[in-house]
C-alpha cells in the first residue's frame, strides 16, 4: 500500500463551521483510499497575532460580500487530530504575523518539524507529497522534499500564482510536478515561471449525480443560478438579460444561495414581476440543489475569479444547458456552442445575446446539447479525476 501525504491549508473539519471547510481535497483523498492508497492529511491552519481577530471579525461581512467566504471565525492554537471518512487528519496551527503576509522561516521550520514527528511516530514514510494552495504548502513541501528525497512532490494551484514570486521561484526547484486547477490558471502561472512538468487537477462530480439527458419539448423557460450573491458572481445580471432575451414571454428564474446582493435581487424581482417569476430559494442542501437543477432548463453563472466551479459540472451532470464565464475555470472544459456556452463575466448584453441564441435552437438541438453536457460530466466524475491525478504522479515516479 503506497503512502500519500496530503498537505493543504483548507480541509473539512469537525469543529470549524465556516472557515477551512472546502471539500475539494477531501474528494480526492476519499477516492484514493478506495483505490488502495494510504492517505494522511496535514491541514496547515493559519493563525495570526491576537490583535488582528477583532478587526478581521468586523471586516468579515465586507470580505464575505467580495469573496463569498468568512475569513476568520476563531483562533484555534492547539493541534487537533480527527478522522473523516476513514482518513486521519491533523490540523497544525501555522503562525503568520499578518494576513496576506509571508510565513516566517521559523514558523515553517517548526511546522515541518512537527510533521516529521507525527510521521515518525506513525511509521509513515510518504511516497507522494501532494500539496494544495500555494502558501505555506510549497514552503513546507520544499523542506520535506529534503527529508524524503525519493517522494514525488507536487503543488496544485488554485489561482495564487502572483503571490511572493521570488519565494515561489526558490521553492519550485523542490517541486517535481505542478497541478493546475484550470487552464487559465496554468496559462497565468506559465507566463510568470515558464513551462514546468505538470498535470491538470480538475474537480469531479459523484457518479450518483449524473442523470439522463433532459427532453426539451417547449424550448427554454426556466433558468437557475446556484452560488453566493456576491459582486464577483454577478447574480443581478441574470434578470434583465433574461427579460430582454425572452421578449415578453414569461420565464422562471430561480436563485439558490445567499449573500449581500440579495436585497438587489429582491428589488429586481419587483421591477420585473410582470414578465419574470423570480424565486429566491436561499441556501439549500445538496440534494435540494439537485432538484432545482432538474427543474431548470438553463444554468447561468458568469462570475469572475472562478478557480474551477464544481457547480457547473453538477448542472451539466443533470443535463442543464450551462452558461459560464470566458477565461475562467470552466473555459476549455465548456466549449462554446458544443456542450454549453461562454460569456464575458458580468456582461448583460452578451448574456442577452447568448440566451437569445439558445432560444432560437430547435428542441432537437437543445436535446443534443444536454446529451453532450452529461457526457462531459461523466468524463469528470470523482473517481475519474482522482485517478487521473494520482496516475500523473505515479507516472512521474516511474
Short mmCIF file of C-alpha atoms in Angstrom, two decimals:
data_model
loop_
_atom_site.label_atom_id
_atom_site.label_comp_id
_atom_site.label_asym_id
_atom_site.label_seq_id
_atom_site.Cartn_x
_atom_site.Cartn_y
_atom_site.Cartn_z
CA UNK A 1 0.00 0.00 0.00
CA UNK A 2 1.53 3.32 -1.11
CA UNK A 3 1.55 6.31 1.19
CA UNK A 4 0.19 9.72 0.19
CA UNK A 5 0.88 12.72 2.38
CA UNK A 6 -1.64 15.44 1.50
CA UNK A 7 -0.79 18.95 2.70
CA UNK A 8 -3.35 21.72 2.40
CA UNK A 9 -4.38 24.96 4.08
CA UNK A 10 -8.09 24.19 3.58
CA UNK A 11 -9.79 20.98 4.65
CA UNK A 12 -13.15 19.95 6.17
CA UNK A 13 -13.04 19.66 9.94
CA UNK A 14 -15.32 18.65 12.76
CA UNK A 15 -15.08 21.89 14.71
CA UNK A 16 -14.89 24.71 12.15
CA UNK A 17 -18.30 25.66 10.81
CA UNK A 18 -17.32 28.27 8.22
CA UNK A 19 -13.64 28.53 7.65
CA UNK A 20 -11.38 25.90 6.08
CA UNK A 21 -14.26 23.62 5.15
CA UNK A 22 -13.84 23.40 1.40
CA UNK A 23 -14.02 19.73 0.49
CA UNK A 24 -12.12 19.67 -2.81
CA UNK A 25 -9.04 17.95 -1.35
CA UNK A 26 -11.18 15.54 0.64
CA UNK A 27 -12.96 14.35 -2.51
CA UNK A 28 -9.58 13.30 -3.93
CA UNK A 29 -8.49 11.66 -0.68
CA UNK A 30 -11.68 9.59 -0.42
CA UNK A 31 -11.19 8.21 -3.92
CA UNK A 32 -7.52 7.39 -3.29
CA UNK A 33 -8.47 5.45 -0.17
CA UNK A 34 -10.96 3.45 -2.25
CA UNK A 35 -8.17 2.71 -4.75
CA UNK A 36 -5.94 1.20 -2.08
CA UNK A 37 -3.68 4.10 -1.15
CA UNK A 38 -2.91 5.06 2.43
CA UNK A 39 -3.69 8.77 2.82
CA UNK A 40 -2.52 11.02 5.65
CA UNK A 41 -3.69 14.64 5.70
CA UNK A 42 -1.95 17.60 7.30
CA UNK A 43 -4.11 20.72 7.49
CA UNK A 44 -1.96 23.84 7.82
CA UNK A 45 -4.24 26.17 9.75
CA UNK A 46 -3.26 29.83 9.64
CA UNK A 47 -3.21 31.72 12.94
CA UNK A 48 -2.37 35.38 13.44
CA UNK A 49 -1.48 37.58 16.42
CA UNK A 50 -4.48 38.01 18.69
CA UNK A 51 -4.76 41.73 17.91
CA UNK A 52 -5.95 41.01 14.35
CA UNK A 53 -9.01 38.98 15.25
CA UNK A 54 -11.37 41.73 16.48
CA UNK A 55 -10.51 43.79 13.38
CA UNK A 56 -10.96 40.91 10.96
CA UNK A 57 -14.18 39.86 12.63
CA UNK A 58 -15.60 43.33 11.95
CA UNK A 59 -14.43 43.09 8.33
CA UNK A 60 -15.88 39.63 7.74
CA UNK A 61 -19.17 40.92 6.34
CA UNK A 62 -17.35 43.08 3.81
CA UNK A 63 -14.87 40.35 2.89
CA UNK A 64 -17.66 37.79 2.52
CA UNK A 65 -19.51 40.13 0.13
CA UNK A 66 -16.40 40.22 -2.06
CA UNK A 67 -15.22 36.63 -1.83
CA UNK A 68 -18.18 34.58 -0.60
CA UNK A 69 -16.22 33.28 2.39
CA UNK A 70 -15.97 34.27 6.02
CA UNK A 71 -12.25 34.74 6.53
CA UNK A 72 -11.93 34.07 10.24
CA UNK A 73 -14.21 32.59 12.83
CA UNK A 74 -11.86 31.52 15.62
CA UNK A 75 -8.26 31.46 16.75
CA UNK A 76 -7.55 27.80 17.41
CA UNK A 77 -4.00 27.46 18.67
CA UNK A 78 -3.96 23.78 19.62
CA UNK A 79 -3.11 20.91 17.33
CA UNK A 80 -6.14 18.77 16.56
CA UNK A 81 -6.36 15.26 15.08
CA UNK A 82 -9.55 13.62 13.87
CA UNK A 83 -10.88 11.12 11.33
CA UNK A 84 -13.24 11.87 8.48
CA UNK A 85 -14.46 9.10 6.15
CA UNK A 86 -11.66 6.86 7.36
CA UNK A 87 -8.94 9.44 6.71
CA UNK A 88 -6.77 10.72 9.55
CA UNK A 89 -6.33 14.49 9.55
CA UNK A 90 -4.10 16.57 11.80
CA UNK A 91 -4.60 20.31 11.95
CA UNK A 92 -1.37 22.11 12.77
CA UNK A 93 -1.60 25.80 13.71
CA UNK A 94 0.87 27.65 11.49
CA UNK A 95 1.73 31.13 12.67
CA UNK A 96 1.65 34.13 10.38
CA UNK A 97 2.40 37.68 11.53
CA UNK A 98 -0.18 39.38 9.33
CA UNK A 99 -2.88 38.41 6.80
CA UNK A 100 -1.56 38.27 3.22
CA UNK A 101 1.99 38.36 4.56
CA UNK A 102 4.72 35.75 4.28
CA UNK A 103 5.18 32.92 6.73
CA UNK A 104 8.41 33.29 8.70
CA UNK A 105 11.22 30.77 8.30
CA UNK A 106 10.84 29.94 11.98
CA UNK A 107 7.13 29.16 11.56
CA UNK A 108 7.77 26.94 8.52
CA UNK A 109 10.64 25.15 10.28
CA UNK A 110 8.52 24.43 13.36
CA UNK A 111 5.63 23.17 11.23
CA UNK A 112 7.91 20.87 9.23
CA UNK A 113 9.50 19.58 12.39
CA UNK A 114 6.11 18.75 13.85
CA UNK A 115 5.00 16.99 10.64
CA UNK A 116 8.11 14.81 10.74
CA UNK A 117 7.48 13.95 14.41
CA UNK A 118 3.92 12.87 13.55
CA UNK A 119 5.01 10.78 10.58
CA UNK A 120 7.86 9.14 12.51
CA UNK A 121 5.54 8.26 15.39
CA UNK A 122 3.15 6.59 12.94
CA UNK A 123 5.96 4.99 10.93
CA UNK A 124 4.52 6.73 7.87
CA UNK A 125 7.03 7.25 5.06
CA UNK A 126 5.42 9.18 2.19
CA UNK A 127 5.97 8.11 -1.38
CA UNK A 128 3.95 11.07 -2.63
CA UNK A 129 3.81 14.52 -1.00
CA UNK A 130 0.87 16.34 -2.57
CA UNK A 131 0.19 19.98 -1.73
CA UNK A 132 -2.75 22.29 -2.38
CA UNK A 133 -2.89 26.09 -2.17
CA UNK A 134 0.42 27.80 -2.76
CA UNK A 135 1.39 29.13 0.68
CA UNK A 136 2.50 27.75 3.02
CA UNK A 137 2.22 24.36 1.28
CA UNK A 138 5.04 24.99 -1.20
CA UNK A 139 7.31 26.26 1.59
CA UNK A 140 6.61 23.20 3.75
CA UNK A 141 6.88 20.70 0.88
CA UNK A 142 10.19 22.21 -0.22
CA UNK A 143 11.66 21.36 3.20
CA UNK A 144 10.00 17.95 3.39
CA UNK A 145 11.48 17.06 0.00
CA UNK A 146 14.97 17.29 1.51
CA UNK A 147 13.90 14.87 4.24
CA UNK A 148 12.07 12.48 1.89
CA UNK A 149 14.07 12.93 -1.36
CA UNK A 150 12.55 9.86 -3.05
CA UNK A 151 8.98 11.07 -2.60
CA UNK A 152 7.30 12.71 -5.60
CA UNK A 153 6.41 16.27 -4.64
CA UNK A 154 3.58 18.29 -6.20
CA UNK A 155 1.78 21.56 -5.58
CA UNK A 156 -1.67 22.17 -7.04
CA UNK A 157 -2.56 25.79 -7.69
CA UNK A 158 -5.91 27.43 -7.10
CA UNK A 159 -5.15 30.81 -8.67
CA UNK A 160 -2.45 32.23 -6.37
CA UNK A 161 0.30 32.48 -8.99
CA UNK A 162 1.30 36.11 -8.28
CA UNK A 163 1.89 35.72 -4.54
CA UNK A 164 5.52 36.13 -3.32
CA UNK A 165 7.09 35.41 -6.69
CA UNK A 166 10.73 35.27 -5.57
CA UNK A 167 9.88 32.79 -2.81
CA UNK A 168 7.95 30.67 -5.29
CA UNK A 169 10.89 30.63 -7.69
CA UNK A 170 13.22 29.39 -4.93
CA UNK A 171 10.89 26.61 -3.87
CA UNK A 172 9.98 25.38 -7.35
CA UNK A 173 13.31 23.53 -7.54
CA UNK A 174 11.98 21.13 -4.88
CA UNK A 175 8.66 20.52 -6.69
CA UNK A 176 8.50 17.69 -9.20
CA UNK A 177 5.06 18.44 -10.69
CA UNK A 178 2.70 21.40 -10.80
CA UNK A 179 -1.04 20.71 -10.71
CA UNK A 180 -3.34 23.25 -12.31
CA UNK A 181 -6.98 23.58 -11.28
CA UNK A 182 -7.92 25.17 -14.61
CA UNK A 183 -6.43 26.04 -17.99
CA UNK A 184 -6.47 29.82 -17.25
CA UNK A 185 -4.50 29.20 -14.03
CA UNK A 186 -1.94 27.21 -16.00
CA UNK A 187 -1.61 29.96 -18.59
CA UNK A 188 -1.13 32.65 -15.93
CA UNK A 189 1.44 30.63 -13.97
CA UNK A 190 3.48 29.68 -17.03
CA UNK A 191 3.64 33.32 -18.13
CA UNK A 192 5.37 34.09 -14.82
CA UNK A 193 7.51 30.98 -14.29
CA UNK A 194 7.75 29.19 -17.63
CA UNK A 195 6.62 25.70 -18.57
CA UNK A 196 7.20 23.05 -15.93
CA UNK A 197 6.26 19.34 -15.64
CA UNK A 198 2.57 19.46 -14.87
CA UNK A 199 -0.87 17.85 -14.84
CA UNK A 200 -4.44 19.15 -14.74
CA UNK A 201 -6.05 18.83 -11.33
CA UNK A 202 -9.77 19.18 -12.05
CA UNK A 203 -12.59 18.54 -9.61
CA UNK A 204 -15.20 15.88 -10.22
CA UNK A 205 -18.83 15.09 -9.52
CA UNK A 206 -20.13 11.99 -7.74
CA UNK A 207 -21.34 9.34 -10.18
CA UNK A 208 -24.73 9.38 -8.47
CA UNK A 209 -25.22 12.98 -9.63
CA UNK A 210 -25.17 12.02 -13.30
CA UNK A 211 -28.67 11.77 -14.77
CA UNK A 212 -30.34 11.12 -18.09
CA UNK A 213 -30.45 13.97 -20.63
CA UNK A 214 -33.30 16.44 -20.48
CA UNK A 215 -36.06 16.35 -23.06
CA UNK A 216 -36.78 19.80 -24.45
CA UNK A 217 -40.26 19.86 -25.93
CA UNK A 218 -41.14 23.53 -25.44
CA UNK A 219 -37.85 25.40 -25.69
CA UNK A 220 -36.33 27.06 -22.61
CA UNK A 221 -38.26 28.95 -19.96
CA UNK A 222 -36.60 28.00 -16.64
CA UNK A 223 -33.28 29.49 -15.53
CA UNK A 224 -31.19 28.61 -12.45
CA UNK A 225 -28.34 30.30 -10.59
CA UNK A 226 -26.54 28.49 -7.75
CA UNK A 227 -23.90 30.38 -5.79
CA UNK A 228 -23.19 33.22 -3.40
CA UNK A 229 -24.93 36.52 -4.05
CA UNK A 230 -21.68 38.47 -4.19
CA UNK A 231 -20.24 41.06 -6.54
CA UNK A 232 -17.83 38.85 -8.46
CA UNK A 233 -20.58 36.35 -9.35
CA UNK A 234 -22.90 38.99 -10.85
CA UNK A 235 -26.22 37.36 -9.87
CA UNK A 236 -28.09 40.61 -10.61
CA UNK A 237 -27.17 40.41 -14.32
CA UNK A 238 -29.46 37.44 -15.00
CA UNK A 239 -32.82 39.13 -14.50
CA UNK A 240 -32.52 41.99 -17.05
CA UNK A 241 -30.68 39.74 -19.53
CA UNK A 242 -33.36 37.04 -19.37
CA UNK A 243 -36.12 39.65 -19.57
CA UNK A 244 -34.66 41.16 -22.75
CA UNK A 245 -33.98 37.77 -24.35
CA UNK A 246 -37.45 36.40 -23.62
CA UNK A 247 -39.12 39.30 -25.49
CA UNK A 248 -42.13 39.39 -23.22
CA UNK A 249 -42.56 35.63 -22.87
CA UNK A 250 -42.94 34.54 -19.24
CA UNK A 251 -39.96 32.81 -17.62
CA UNK A 252 -38.95 31.46 -14.22
CA UNK A 253 -35.64 32.45 -12.62
CA UNK A 254 -34.55 30.50 -9.53
CA UNK A 255 -31.72 31.67 -7.29
CA UNK A 256 -30.15 29.20 -4.86
CA UNK A 257 -27.81 30.77 -2.34
CA UNK A 258 -27.46 33.86 -0.18
CA UNK A 259 -25.30 36.91 0.18
CA UNK A 260 -25.04 40.67 0.34
CA UNK A 261 -26.73 41.26 -3.03
CA UNK A 262 -29.96 39.54 -2.01
CA UNK A 263 -31.60 42.94 -1.48
CA UNK A 264 -30.65 43.93 -5.03
CA UNK A 265 -32.22 40.73 -6.36
CA UNK A 266 -35.39 41.38 -4.41
CA UNK A 267 -35.59 44.87 -5.91
CA UNK A 268 -35.16 43.47 -9.43
CA UNK A 269 -37.82 40.84 -8.68
CA UNK A 270 -40.33 43.62 -8.04
CA UNK A 271 -39.19 45.63 -11.05
CA UNK A 272 -39.60 42.75 -13.49
CA UNK A 273 -42.53 40.94 -11.85
CA UNK A 274 -44.81 41.39 -14.88
CA UNK A 275 -42.51 39.42 -17.18
CA UNK A 276 -40.50 37.15 -14.88
CA UNK A 277 -41.24 34.96 -11.90
CA UNK A 278 -38.18 35.14 -9.65
CA UNK A 279 -37.79 32.66 -6.80
CA UNK A 280 -35.01 33.19 -4.24
CA UNK A 281 -34.73 29.78 -2.59
CA UNK A 282 -31.90 30.61 -0.17
CA UNK A 283 -29.22 28.11 0.79
CA UNK A 284 -30.28 24.51 0.22
CA UNK A 285 -28.83 21.06 0.98
CA UNK A 286 -27.04 19.48 -1.95
CA UNK A 287 -29.95 17.11 -2.67
CA UNK A 288 -32.39 20.01 -2.96
CA UNK A 289 -29.97 21.90 -5.19
CA UNK A 290 -30.07 18.89 -7.49
CA UNK A 291 -33.87 19.10 -7.58
CA UNK A 292 -33.69 22.75 -8.62
CA UNK A 293 -31.26 21.85 -11.40
CA UNK A 294 -33.63 19.10 -12.52
CA UNK A 295 -36.45 21.65 -12.65
CA UNK A 296 -34.40 24.09 -14.72
CA UNK A 297 -33.50 24.28 -18.39
CA UNK A 298 -30.50 26.62 -18.33
CA UNK A 299 -27.91 27.14 -15.58
CA UNK A 300 -26.21 30.55 -15.63
CA UNK A 301 -23.32 31.90 -13.59
CA UNK A 302 -20.97 34.31 -15.35
CA UNK A 303 -18.62 35.09 -12.47
CA UNK A 304 -15.01 36.23 -12.45
CA UNK A 305 -12.10 34.79 -10.44
CA UNK A 306 -13.70 31.32 -10.58
CA UNK A 307 -10.95 28.75 -9.95
CA UNK A 308 -12.94 25.81 -11.25
CA UNK A 309 -16.61 25.89 -10.32
CA UNK A 310 -17.86 22.45 -9.41
CA UNK A 311 -21.46 23.65 -9.60
CA UNK A 312 -21.12 23.99 -13.38
CA UNK A 313 -20.26 20.30 -13.65
CA UNK A 314 -23.13 19.41 -11.33
CA UNK A 315 -25.52 21.35 -13.57
CA UNK A 316 -24.13 19.61 -16.65
CA UNK A 317 -24.50 16.26 -14.89
CA UNK A 318 -28.23 16.98 -14.60
CA UNK A 319 -28.48 17.79 -18.30
CA UNK A 320 -28.79 21.57 -17.97
CA UNK A 321 -27.56 23.86 -20.71
CA UNK A 322 -24.80 25.79 -18.95
CA UNK A 323 -23.63 29.36 -19.49
CA UNK A 324 -20.27 30.01 -17.80
CA UNK A 325 -17.57 32.71 -17.99
CA UNK A 326 -14.92 33.11 -20.64
CA UNK A 327 -11.31 32.85 -19.48
CA UNK A 328 -12.33 31.42 -16.11
CA UNK A 329 -12.22 27.97 -14.52
CA UNK A 330 -14.55 26.17 -16.95
CA UNK A 331 -13.06 27.63 -20.12
CA UNK A 332 -11.59 24.72 -22.07
CA UNK A 333 -13.96 22.23 -20.44
CA UNK A 334 -17.06 24.00 -21.69
CA UNK A 335 -16.67 24.52 -25.43
CA UNK A 336 -18.87 27.34 -26.64
CA UNK A 337 -21.86 26.09 -28.60
CA UNK A 338 -20.85 22.44 -28.25
CA UNK A 339 -21.57 21.38 -24.65
CA UNK A 340 -22.52 24.78 -23.23
CA UNK A 341 -21.85 28.48 -23.74
CA UNK A 342 -19.26 31.02 -22.61
CA UNK A 343 -19.95 34.66 -21.80
CA UNK A 344 -17.82 37.60 -20.71
CA UNK A 345 -18.04 37.77 -16.92
CA UNK A 346 -20.79 40.14 -15.80
CA UNK A 347 -21.74 41.26 -19.32
CA UNK A 348 -25.52 41.77 -19.54
CA UNK A 349 -25.52 42.48 -23.27
CA UNK A 350 -23.58 39.34 -24.23
CA UNK A 351 -25.64 37.20 -21.87
CA UNK A 352 -28.83 38.50 -23.53
CA UNK A 353 -27.40 37.54 -26.92
CA UNK A 354 -26.47 34.05 -25.72
CA UNK A 355 -29.89 33.38 -24.21
CA UNK A 356 -31.49 34.63 -27.44
CA UNK A 357 -29.25 32.25 -29.38
CA UNK A 358 -30.26 29.33 -27.16
CA UNK A 359 -33.95 30.22 -27.63
CA UNK A 360 -33.52 30.00 -31.40
CA UNK A 361 -32.25 26.42 -31.19
CA UNK A 362 -34.64 23.63 -32.12
CA UNK A 363 -35.76 21.13 -29.49
CA UNK A 364 -33.52 18.56 -31.17
CA UNK A 365 -30.50 20.85 -30.90
CA UNK A 366 -31.29 21.55 -27.26
CA UNK A 367 -31.58 17.82 -26.57
CA UNK A 368 -28.19 17.24 -28.23
CA UNK A 369 -26.60 19.93 -26.06
CA UNK A 370 -27.99 18.22 -22.97
CA UNK A 371 -26.53 14.88 -24.09
CA UNK A 372 -23.10 16.43 -24.64
CA UNK A 373 -23.23 18.22 -21.28
CA UNK A 374 -23.85 14.92 -19.49
CA UNK A 375 -21.07 13.23 -21.47
CA UNK A 376 -18.70 15.96 -20.27
CA UNK A 377 -19.78 15.49 -16.66
CA UNK A 378 -19.24 11.72 -16.94
CA UNK A 379 -15.66 12.37 -18.01
CA UNK A 380 -15.19 14.39 -14.80
CA UNK A 381 -16.60 12.02 -12.20
CA UNK A 382 -14.91 11.93 -8.78
CA UNK A 383 -13.30 8.57 -9.46
CA UNK A 384 -12.01 9.53 -12.92
CA UNK A 385 -10.41 12.84 -11.90
CA UNK A 386 -8.87 11.35 -8.75
CA UNK A 387 -7.39 8.51 -10.81
CA UNK A 388 -6.07 10.95 -13.41
CA UNK A 389 -4.44 12.97 -10.64
CA UNK A 390 -2.66 10.08 -8.96
CA UNK A 391 -1.80 8.43 -12.30
CA UNK A 392 0.07 11.61 -13.30
CA UNK A 393 2.04 11.48 -10.04
CA UNK A 394 2.70 7.74 -10.36
CA UNK A 395 3.92 8.21 -13.95
CA UNK A 396 6.46 10.79 -12.85
CA UNK A 397 7.89 8.34 -10.32
CA UNK A 398 8.35 5.72 -13.00
#
